[in-house]
XYZ file of C-alpha atoms in Angstrom:
675
model
C -36.267 -16.451 -0.050
C -38.341 -13.187 0.268
C -35.390 -11.469 2.084
C -32.822 -12.501 -0.659
C -35.300 -11.408 -3.512
C -35.710 -7.931 -1.657
C -32.084 -7.422 -1.684
C -31.613 -8.318 -5.181
C -34.408 -6.228 -6.457
C -32.845 -3.124 -4.621
C -29.599 -3.852 -6.585
C -31.402 -4.151 -9.806
C -32.977 -0.660 -9.013
C -29.665 0.857 -8.234
C -27.874 -0.537 -11.239
C -30.485 1.132 -13.489
C -30.326 4.386 -11.740
C -34.092 4.537 -11.183
C -34.408 4.570 -7.328
C -37.394 6.665 -6.653
C -38.045 5.703 -3.067
C -35.978 7.025 -0.242
C -33.460 5.149 1.459
C -35.647 4.619 4.572
C -38.106 2.789 2.409
C -35.341 0.224 1.742
C -34.653 -0.188 5.168
C -38.287 -0.578 6.122
C -38.341 -3.924 4.046
C -38.236 -6.909 6.528
C -40.349 -9.258 8.668
C -42.350 -7.063 11.109
C -43.007 -10.323 13.190
C -39.391 -10.388 14.370
C -38.765 -8.640 17.625
C -36.544 -5.675 16.987
C -33.011 -5.281 18.445
C -32.171 -2.092 20.251
C -29.111 -0.131 19.498
C -28.460 2.441 22.037
C -25.844 5.135 21.605
C -24.930 7.456 24.695
C -23.743 10.706 23.268
C -22.794 12.143 26.756
C -19.181 13.571 27.139
C -18.857 11.328 30.350
C -18.737 8.214 28.360
C -17.098 9.395 25.205
C -13.278 8.716 24.448
C -10.924 9.903 21.938
C -9.725 7.449 19.318
C -5.959 7.623 18.738
C -5.033 9.658 15.591
C -3.157 6.784 14.329
C -5.652 4.030 14.644
C -6.183 3.152 10.805
C -3.277 3.018 8.273
C -1.860 0.903 5.542
C 0.849 -1.670 5.229
C 2.863 -1.809 2.274
C 5.057 -4.928 1.386
C 7.207 -5.525 -1.655
C 5.160 -8.514 -2.573
C 3.064 -9.326 -5.607
C 5.172 -6.797 -7.634
C 3.440 -4.141 -5.561
C 6.408 -1.632 -5.802
C 8.499 -2.829 -8.811
C 5.911 -3.036 -11.408
C 3.354 -1.444 -9.187
C 3.384 1.742 -7.348
C 6.780 2.693 -8.571
C 6.276 4.177 -11.927
C 9.520 2.912 -13.590
C 8.356 0.936 -16.825
C 11.488 -0.893 -17.469
C 12.047 -4.283 -15.830
C 15.810 -5.136 -14.812
C 16.775 -1.681 -16.092
C 20.503 -2.216 -15.137
C 20.796 -5.791 -16.491
C 21.671 -7.103 -12.862
C 18.841 -9.449 -12.282
C 20.809 -12.436 -13.272
C 23.540 -11.735 -10.658
C 26.857 -9.947 -10.566
C 28.462 -12.509 -12.576
C 28.505 -12.633 -16.406
C 27.458 -14.042 -18.559
C 24.056 -13.077 -17.103
C 20.315 -13.592 -17.813
C 19.162 -10.463 -18.964
C 15.427 -11.120 -18.874
C 12.880 -9.646 -19.860
C 15.092 -7.854 -22.337
C 15.077 -9.635 -25.822
C 16.871 -9.200 -29.012
C 15.474 -7.480 -32.293
C 17.336 -9.397 -35.260
C 19.183 -12.700 -35.621
C 22.528 -13.996 -34.941
C 23.701 -12.804 -38.410
C 22.821 -9.215 -37.809
C 23.467 -8.761 -34.039
C 25.080 -10.272 -30.868
C 24.303 -9.608 -27.371
C 25.962 -10.338 -24.075
C 26.988 -9.095 -20.727
C 30.177 -7.865 -19.129
C 31.355 -5.955 -15.972
C 32.439 -2.898 -17.736
C 29.850 -0.490 -16.156
C 30.962 2.888 -14.719
C 29.041 2.293 -11.702
C 30.876 0.358 -8.917
C 27.823 -1.103 -7.131
C 26.245 -2.663 -10.279
C 29.157 -3.481 -12.805
C 27.184 -5.382 -15.266
C 26.427 -3.838 -18.557
C 25.033 -4.999 -21.938
C 27.410 -5.434 -24.772
C 25.596 -5.134 -28.130
C 27.498 -5.827 -31.183
C 25.757 -4.770 -34.488
C 26.907 -6.871 -37.398
C 25.051 -5.386 -40.215
C 25.117 -1.904 -41.509
C 23.019 0.412 -43.731
C 25.367 0.246 -46.582
C 27.509 -2.837 -46.526
C 26.919 -6.279 -48.050
C 25.180 -7.330 -44.611
C 22.246 -4.737 -44.689
C 20.354 -4.592 -41.660
C 16.838 -5.748 -41.710
C 13.847 -3.242 -42.275
C 13.212 -1.662 -38.852
C 16.784 -1.894 -37.535
C 18.325 -4.344 -34.928
C 18.591 -4.062 -31.275
C 16.970 -4.889 -27.925
C 13.568 -4.280 -26.480
C 12.130 -4.372 -22.834
C 8.354 -5.126 -22.413
C 8.432 -3.858 -18.845
C 6.297 -5.705 -16.224
C 4.062 -7.428 -18.461
C 3.536 -4.708 -20.826
C 4.043 -0.973 -20.614
C 0.982 1.086 -20.372
C 1.557 3.920 -22.678
C -1.256 6.553 -23.128
C -1.847 8.932 -25.970
C -0.817 12.639 -25.356
C 1.257 11.802 -22.294
C 5.184 12.290 -22.053
C 7.734 9.614 -20.983
C 11.330 10.352 -19.919
C 13.868 7.636 -21.165
C 17.279 7.910 -19.425
C 20.155 5.468 -20.279
C 23.740 5.416 -20.135
C 25.842 4.421 -23.296
C 29.279 3.943 -24.429
C 30.780 3.105 -27.868
C 34.168 3.274 -29.612
C 32.690 4.880 -32.677
C 29.820 7.052 -33.562
C 26.290 5.870 -32.524
C 22.953 6.477 -34.207
C 20.488 4.717 -31.920
C 16.568 5.033 -32.130
C 14.651 5.257 -28.735
C 11.064 4.158 -29.419
C 7.794 3.091 -27.583
C 6.151 0.552 -29.793
C 3.377 -1.990 -29.576
C 4.103 -5.543 -28.324
C 5.525 -6.700 -31.424
C 7.331 -3.651 -32.468
C 5.391 -3.121 -35.355
C 4.113 0.315 -34.665
C 5.862 3.232 -32.990
C 3.788 5.221 -30.541
C 6.772 7.572 -29.894
C 10.385 7.777 -31.137
C 13.536 9.795 -30.890
C 17.145 9.414 -32.043
C 20.439 9.600 -30.028
C 23.326 10.617 -32.340
C 26.720 11.204 -31.020
C 30.174 11.311 -32.431
C 31.981 10.720 -29.154
C 30.712 8.305 -26.437
C 33.901 6.836 -25.750
C 33.422 7.258 -21.981
C 30.112 6.309 -20.457
C 27.658 9.038 -21.238
C 24.087 9.708 -19.641
C 21.467 10.413 -22.283
C 17.909 11.452 -21.946
C 14.896 11.778 -24.366
C 11.382 13.007 -23.937
C 8.834 10.854 -25.945
C 5.141 11.864 -26.197
C 2.817 9.017 -27.486
C 0.735 9.483 -30.411
C -1.868 6.884 -29.256
C -2.747 4.556 -26.333
C -1.462 1.026 -26.005
C -1.625 -0.898 -22.742
C 0.885 -3.449 -23.715
C 3.702 -1.661 -25.138
C 7.551 -2.044 -25.022
C 10.787 0.099 -25.131
C 12.993 -0.551 -28.075
C 16.833 0.641 -28.574
C 17.588 -0.060 -32.190
C 20.303 0.861 -34.974
C 21.406 0.067 -38.334
C 25.033 1.269 -37.968
C 27.741 -1.374 -37.426
C 29.650 -1.410 -34.330
C 29.708 -2.114 -30.558
C 27.621 -0.232 -28.026
C 27.214 -0.830 -24.242
C 24.017 0.058 -22.430
C 23.453 0.347 -18.750
C 20.752 1.692 -16.364
C 17.970 2.222 -19.018
C 14.967 3.830 -17.423
C 11.617 5.054 -18.802
C 9.384 7.022 -16.478
C 6.154 8.715 -16.979
C 6.674 12.623 -16.511
C 3.519 12.811 -14.549
C 3.605 10.981 -11.330
C 2.048 11.329 -7.850
C 3.135 14.673 -6.587
C 6.198 14.584 -8.868
C 7.858 11.689 -6.898
C 7.977 8.893 -9.061
C 4.873 7.068 -8.000
C 2.087 5.546 -10.227
C -0.750 7.987 -9.839
C -3.750 5.761 -10.047
C -2.459 3.274 -7.452
C -1.198 5.735 -4.819
C -4.620 7.680 -5.176
C -6.186 4.403 -4.101
C -3.976 4.510 -0.983
C -4.599 8.251 -0.365
C -8.480 7.473 -0.505
C -8.191 5.389 2.592
C -6.824 8.489 4.582
C -4.277 6.388 6.221
C -2.765 7.795 9.315
C 0.517 5.776 9.106
C 2.185 3.558 6.490
C 4.314 0.536 7.583
C 6.934 -0.385 5.294
C 8.644 -2.227 3.357
C 7.535 -5.503 4.758
C 6.960 -8.083 6.068
C 8.855 -10.963 4.973
C 10.450 -8.761 2.446
C 12.445 -7.173 5.440
C 13.765 -10.480 6.595
C 14.740 -12.383 3.471
C 14.806 -15.990 3.244
C 18.442 -15.531 3.741
C 20.220 -12.511 5.184
C 22.178 -11.930 1.958
C 18.908 -11.177 0.195
C 17.444 -9.008 3.055
C 16.361 -5.515 2.377
C 19.488 -3.197 3.266
C 18.420 0.336 3.250
C 21.702 1.864 2.585
C 21.736 -0.075 -0.807
C 18.529 1.756 -1.767
C 19.506 5.364 -1.439
C 21.462 7.677 -3.579
C 21.184 8.222 -7.276
C 18.926 5.623 -8.827
C 21.501 4.428 -11.379
C 24.129 3.639 -8.542
C 21.710 1.294 -6.570
C 22.703 -2.273 -6.952
C 19.381 -3.740 -6.483
C 18.641 -7.048 -5.003
C 16.733 -10.438 -5.296
C 13.789 -10.739 -2.820
C 14.212 -14.267 -2.339
C 11.058 -14.577 -0.136
C 8.734 -13.573 -2.993
C 11.105 -14.542 -5.629
C 11.724 -11.610 -7.749
C 14.431 -8.936 -8.613
C 13.827 -5.208 -7.679
C 16.261 -2.405 -8.924
C 15.316 -0.543 -5.522
C 14.333 2.495 -7.226
C 11.599 2.201 -4.656
C 14.028 2.609 -1.947
C 14.299 3.802 1.829
C 14.027 7.521 0.749
C 11.211 7.062 -1.500
C 9.110 5.139 1.237
C 9.710 8.330 3.529
C 8.745 10.528 0.731
C 5.550 8.493 0.005
C 4.477 8.564 3.659
C 5.088 12.557 3.793
C 3.108 12.847 0.444
C 0.102 10.708 1.816
C 0.266 12.748 5.196
C 0.935 9.328 7.048
C 3.302 8.712 9.901
C 6.183 6.367 8.500
C 6.460 3.195 10.408
C 10.001 1.890 9.364
C 10.705 -1.908 9.568
C 14.162 -2.969 9.602
C 16.063 -6.069 9.753
C 17.488 -7.009 13.123
C 19.925 -9.566 12.115
C 17.457 -12.340 11.446
C 15.954 -13.967 8.220
C 13.973 -16.975 7.720
C 16.968 -19.231 7.463
C 19.798 -17.540 9.186
C 20.483 -15.103 11.928
C 23.301 -13.137 13.608
C 24.318 -14.004 17.378
C 23.717 -11.408 19.834
C 27.310 -11.265 20.439
C 27.911 -10.094 16.814
C 24.843 -7.872 16.443
C 26.776 -4.491 16.673
C 26.706 -3.686 12.962
C 22.916 -4.291 12.772
C 22.695 -1.818 15.677
C 24.644 0.847 13.776
C 22.564 0.182 10.788
C 19.393 0.937 12.812
C 20.989 4.168 14.148
C 22.082 5.243 10.892
C 18.815 4.714 9.334
C 17.039 7.004 11.835
C 19.848 9.502 11.396
C 19.255 9.514 7.567
C 15.470 10.183 8.154
C 15.714 12.814 11.022
C 19.237 13.857 11.033
C 20.374 17.508 10.593
C 21.350 18.214 7.054
C 24.886 18.637 8.201
C 24.862 15.127 9.792
C 26.638 12.264 8.247
C 23.488 10.533 6.950
C 21.402 13.557 7.174
C 23.453 15.146 4.550
C 22.848 12.253 2.208
C 19.135 12.940 2.391
C 19.742 16.466 1.900
C 21.877 15.619 -1.292
C 18.753 13.677 -2.535
C 16.494 16.947 -2.322
C 14.976 16.674 1.016
C 16.962 18.917 3.550
C 14.212 18.999 6.134
C 14.010 15.903 8.309
C 11.407 13.301 7.738
C 8.753 13.094 10.781
C 9.902 9.476 11.761
C 8.505 8.476 15.116
C 7.919 4.683 14.823
C 10.200 1.883 14.138
C 9.766 -1.958 14.241
C 12.550 -4.186 14.914
C 12.046 -7.269 12.678
C 8.940 -8.967 11.390
C 7.585 -12.042 12.917
C 10.836 -12.975 14.593
C 9.662 -13.200 18.147
C 10.194 -17.194 18.402
C 13.603 -17.232 16.855
C 16.656 -17.907 19.035
C 18.342 -14.465 18.981
C 15.559 -12.103 18.647
C 15.101 -10.974 22.304
C 18.917 -10.646 22.731
C 19.125 -8.715 19.304
C 16.022 -6.578 20.143
C 17.342 -5.544 23.521
C 20.615 -4.447 22.332
C 18.933 -2.386 19.303
C 16.300 -0.960 21.627
C 18.628 0.180 24.186
C 20.878 1.999 21.694
C 17.934 3.473 19.897
C 16.330 4.870 23.119
C 19.693 6.369 24.259
C 19.992 8.168 20.885
C 16.326 9.000 20.188
C 14.439 8.874 23.574
C 11.220 9.804 21.760
C 11.383 7.067 19.115
C 8.337 4.608 19.610
C 9.718 0.997 19.357
C 7.461 -1.965 18.107
C 8.312 -5.613 19.255
C 7.475 -8.549 17.164
C 6.250 -10.546 20.383
C 2.349 -10.610 21.146
C 1.616 -8.901 24.395
C -2.165 -9.303 24.163
C -2.450 -12.362 26.432
C 0.967 -12.505 28.262
C 3.032 -9.704 29.403
C 6.213 -9.057 27.355
C 9.447 -9.900 29.061
C 11.256 -6.959 27.179
C 10.547 -3.121 27.038
C 8.558 -1.922 24.129
C 6.206 0.911 23.191
C 4.118 -1.353 21.064
C 3.674 -4.959 20.291
C 2.924 -6.372 16.745
C -0.243 -8.619 16.311
C -0.925 -10.425 13.066
C -4.070 -12.379 12.114
C -4.838 -14.250 9.282
C -7.719 -16.588 9.578
C -11.270 -17.671 8.541
C -14.325 -15.562 8.315
C -15.853 -16.892 11.406
C -12.909 -16.782 13.445
C -11.970 -13.112 12.204
C -15.572 -12.120 13.157
C -15.193 -13.346 16.612
C -11.867 -11.872 16.981
C -13.644 -8.316 17.475
C -13.452 -9.344 21.314
C -9.911 -10.424 21.246
C -8.651 -7.261 23.230
C -11.586 -6.793 25.599
C -9.590 -8.294 28.406
C -6.237 -7.323 27.518
C -4.290 -5.515 30.044
C -4.430 -1.835 29.818
C -1.095 -1.227 31.726
C 1.298 -2.719 29.100
C 2.620 -1.654 25.667
C -0.076 -0.566 23.003
C -1.084 -3.097 20.476
C -0.231 -2.604 16.588
C -2.448 -5.011 14.504
C -0.251 -4.450 11.524
C -1.434 -7.485 9.480
C -5.099 -8.842 9.250
C -7.038 -10.385 6.698
C -9.574 -13.133 6.166
C -7.759 -15.982 4.180
C -8.387 -19.272 2.618
C -11.595 -20.597 1.045
C -13.693 -17.694 2.656
C -11.513 -15.075 0.889
C -11.144 -16.342 -2.505
C -9.425 -13.608 -4.180
C -11.367 -11.154 -2.317
C -14.862 -11.910 -1.300
C -17.505 -9.920 0.327
C -17.551 -12.525 3.153
C -14.090 -11.487 4.033
C -14.890 -7.823 4.060
C -17.822 -8.349 6.480
C -15.938 -10.432 8.854
C -12.873 -7.997 8.833
C -15.233 -5.027 9.367
C -16.630 -6.753 12.438
C -12.943 -7.175 13.635
C -12.225 -3.531 13.130
C -15.190 -2.375 15.028
C -13.831 -4.418 17.944
C -10.454 -2.700 17.442
C -12.332 0.589 17.537
C -14.031 -0.236 20.835
C -10.661 -1.263 22.223
C -8.596 1.728 20.762
C -7.572 2.575 24.349
C -5.084 -0.223 23.943
C -5.068 -0.746 20.263
C -3.523 2.350 18.542
C -2.603 0.903 15.060
C -4.152 -1.320 12.532
C -3.502 -2.165 8.966
C -4.772 -4.594 6.284
C -2.239 -7.076 4.361
C -1.281 -7.314 1.663
C -2.192 -3.968 0.021
C -1.604 -4.785 -3.580
C -1.238 -7.593 -6.196
C -0.248 -7.319 -9.691
C -2.461 -9.960 -11.474
C 0.490 -11.289 -13.315
C 2.425 -12.310 -10.069
C -0.148 -13.402 -7.297
C 2.034 -14.647 -4.542
C -0.701 -14.155 -1.961
C -4.572 -14.061 -1.834
C -6.359 -11.849 -1.055
C -5.160 -8.465 -1.335
C -6.817 -5.203 -0.957
C -6.104 -3.420 -4.406
C -5.591 -5.443 -7.666
C -3.864 -4.177 -10.744
C -2.117 -4.729 -14.012
C -0.015 -2.252 -16.136
C -3.111 0.022 -16.784
C -6.172 -1.021 -14.794
C -7.033 -1.529 -11.008
C -9.951 -2.308 -8.753
C -10.469 -2.475 -5.157
C -11.588 -5.727 -3.473
C -14.612 -5.603 -1.012
C -11.907 -5.655 1.574
C -10.501 -2.272 0.199
C -14.077 -0.813 0.315
C -14.771 -2.044 3.694
C -11.719 0.065 5.078
C -13.216 3.247 3.706
C -15.888 2.880 6.261
C -13.083 3.301 8.848
C -11.279 6.324 7.152
C -12.827 8.747 9.480
C -12.324 6.909 12.713
C -8.633 7.778 13.423
C -8.950 10.887 15.956
C -12.526 10.680 15.878
C -14.634 10.457 19.254
C -15.819 7.203 20.204
C -19.238 6.901 21.775
C -20.722 4.188 24.077
C -22.660 1.764 21.948
C -24.682 -0.905 23.141
C -26.807 -3.681 21.350
C -29.681 -5.468 22.943
C -30.239 -9.111 23.320
C -30.375 -11.546 20.435
C -27.464 -9.783 18.362
C -24.853 -12.304 18.230
C -24.601 -11.718 14.450
C -24.289 -7.896 14.843
C -21.731 -5.446 15.963
C -21.742 -1.739 16.087
C -19.955 1.232 17.035
C -20.491 5.043 16.821
C -18.143 8.031 16.309
C -18.363 11.611 15.957
C -16.193 13.139 13.390
C -15.476 16.171 11.415
C -15.697 16.001 7.370
C -12.935 18.129 6.116
C -14.803 18.472 2.836
C -17.729 20.387 4.093
C -16.352 21.179 7.508
C -19.329 19.676 9.149
C -19.679 17.288 12.153
C -21.181 13.969 11.889
C -22.462 11.062 14.085
C -21.443 7.803 12.150
C -23.131 4.497 13.263
C -21.522 1.462 11.826
C -23.375 -1.871 11.966
C -21.957 -5.110 10.718
C -24.537 -7.846 10.074
C -22.568 -11.144 9.836
C -25.745 -13.339 9.885
C -27.915 -14.704 7.094
C -31.151 -12.821 8.077
C -32.090 -9.098 7.903
C -32.468 -7.454 11.187
C -34.917 -4.948 12.492
C -33.081 -2.446 14.514
C -34.305 0.329 16.760
C -31.588 2.950 16.962
C -31.719 5.506 19.877
C -29.439 8.108 20.386
C -29.440 9.582 23.809
C -27.959 12.604 25.636
C -27.483 14.930 22.610
C -27.369 17.788 25.312
C -28.474 20.800 23.227
C -27.479 19.690 19.677
C -29.473 17.740 17.153
C -29.333 15.544 14.008
C -30.502 17.022 11.009
C -32.291 15.117 8.263
C -31.103 17.166 5.284
C -27.476 16.414 4.693
C -27.582 13.054 6.498
C -26.648 9.787 4.557
C -26.458 6.202 4.809
C -23.800 3.952 2.984
C -24.210 -0.056 2.413
C -21.780 -2.633 1.454
C -23.393 -5.924 0.296
C -24.217 -7.923 -2.731
C -26.515 -10.670 -4.023
C -23.944 -13.395 -3.178
C -21.927 -13.729 -0.045
C -18.784 -14.866 -2.265
C -19.262 -12.028 -4.806
C -15.878 -10.524 -5.848
C -14.749 -7.540 -8.001
C -12.474 -8.234 -11.049
C -10.737 -6.354 -13.864
C -13.795 -7.056 -15.988
C -16.235 -6.212 -13.582
C -14.573 -3.722 -10.909
C -17.744 -2.520 -9.559
C -19.586 -5.429 -8.786
C -19.265 -5.005 -4.965
C -19.362 -1.361 -4.007
C -20.363 0.768 -1.159
C -23.882 2.457 -2.209
C -24.376 5.789 -0.592
C -27.884 7.694 -0.693
C -29.399 10.413 1.266
C -31.044 9.566 4.681
C -34.191 11.740 5.001
C -35.349 9.914 7.968
C -32.495 10.863 10.098
C -33.446 11.224 13.637
C -32.539 10.611 17.252
C -34.811 7.332 17.167
C -34.852 5.444 13.974
C -36.571 2.098 12.954
C -34.157 0.631 10.206
C -33.646 -2.962 8.759
C -30.027 -4.101 8.459
C -29.792 -6.438 5.589
C -28.081 -9.725 5.753
C -24.328 -10.046 5.053
C -23.592 -6.309 5.208
C -21.750 -3.367 6.477
C -23.883 -0.410 6.945
C -22.794 3.199 7.880
C -25.304 6.109 9.049
C -23.831 9.477 8.896
C -25.984 11.672 10.839
C -25.425 15.540 10.244
C -25.045 17.349 13.705
C -26.171 20.896 13.929
C -26.228 23.445 16.731
C -25.063 27.036 17.397
C -22.203 26.699 19.769
C -21.685 23.457 21.491
C -19.259 21.315 23.241
C -18.629 17.892 21.560
C -18.332 14.842 23.631
C -14.393 14.107 24.438
C -13.534 17.504 23.027
C -11.644 20.428 24.989
C -12.861 23.443 22.724
C -16.031 25.142 21.619
C -16.914 25.104 18.006
C -19.805 25.888 15.712
C -21.709 23.175 13.478
C -24.278 25.537 12.015
C -25.580 23.706 8.925
C -26.372 25.786 5.896
């Protein structure tokens, strides 16, 4: 009880911002009668090893409306009226009618000018501003609430694009309004005397106030028939100007991912092949993309977020793209290896699109989309979780051989797990997925200790604690996952890439729990598992030191790295310790073999992720309940006595200084003179 109350008192002080004691005072709290555990760090160059540059990244799957209604900033849901399928009449949800049957009639037909998405909306206005059948106040028309309400912010601009056709003159109001259409936040008019052919119209709307639950309206009081198609509303300000929602992508960027795996996951396979992600249907002008129904996660996407946009996102994040494509296999059907040639060509074409010369067949399509320079695509995965299926190996080998002939440098990832048994087919990497309980996840820290070092490298592309231990994102889950990641760090000679899954969930469409980042149209927060990953953001490309815990440390796991902070250009020794146990632990830390450089007290810090309750979660109402807390560490030294609180992740960043030194594992001299 004493230990628990000490932890709670610490958090009360922090919450009120009146911590007057040093961080070392907090870590001095503990039971002095308990024999301390030794943590020895060997900083000698002989024992150090370089961690792969790619170790920690992110995995994006179109699940939980992560893309459509998520990172892709398009505000209109079902912008092309295609979500009901290619046949008419079609379900136009979530579009709805403004007016009644005496004033307006809405239907769908196949009159669109776009060959790949023929469905358009036909709106017949039966009332007028002058006739006996006068339109109701506020006009009649259609509206779209977006993905559970559009987030419209005062002073910000929104570009509305739509395609329109009519046999007569049109006078259409384009408005952003509150959820009931009673208050206009921004409005403009489209007036034309000749739209007998499909015409593209654009208006720029600037909001006069903020409303997180807004909608887009197209209204008129002029009798006649108007056809609409491909109605889009996008904020003018997006991440690096490329169409992504700023706040969500910034959360991704803050993890400093070295790679991004996309677009799935099961989304790549489809429940049936007819609904699998087909990259050629997702490129070119957005209005010409047919969109498709993701039948695994059961929602429509217009594919505004397509293959090109994923490659662009990877470039914007400075992360290596890891392209996962369909290999002729879905959950319910598959292509026999004897008929796999079209899928082989699809794979080859996809790489040419990303990497080809601007004059090549598919490279020219990329160039026409505004990116003449090739994308830096080096990694591809052939399918997702398909290893046990009948045609996987046959299909895989056919595609593998074709890719290696055309692109010898491409790194190919197999779905089959090679951690325990040698693969029976060639691969550069094998995929490893783990979803399990907290206890099992923590024990998985040693999963790769005895894995053969002579085979393909491991790509742990999906990991997470799930089930009752996880809730919708608990501290317990994060602590167990941190222990697992420390194990991956220690085995990074064989494990070269790792990413949490899933990354995003829209609170209005939870298909999976838990997830790293939770959001709605206007707000977001990171779960403890998101904040846990920030402890590892500096690990990729860092220098791993030999770290040894003494006896009686079964609930502890630790690692240490030397890394360079780009923000201040200084080098730090980072010691990470996960305490999975229910007791505080007295720890004696010793850093040996510093060889001419030293640890500076000023500029060192420590960060702790814990909470009063093991199952604590963040929420939209309380997004900061479980956050890492960082403070100065004025007791930083080569030898430190500290207390690691129960159920916690702790990181010490010790500032290293010297005049001219050689860092362990490095091949060059550098200066770390501290100011």
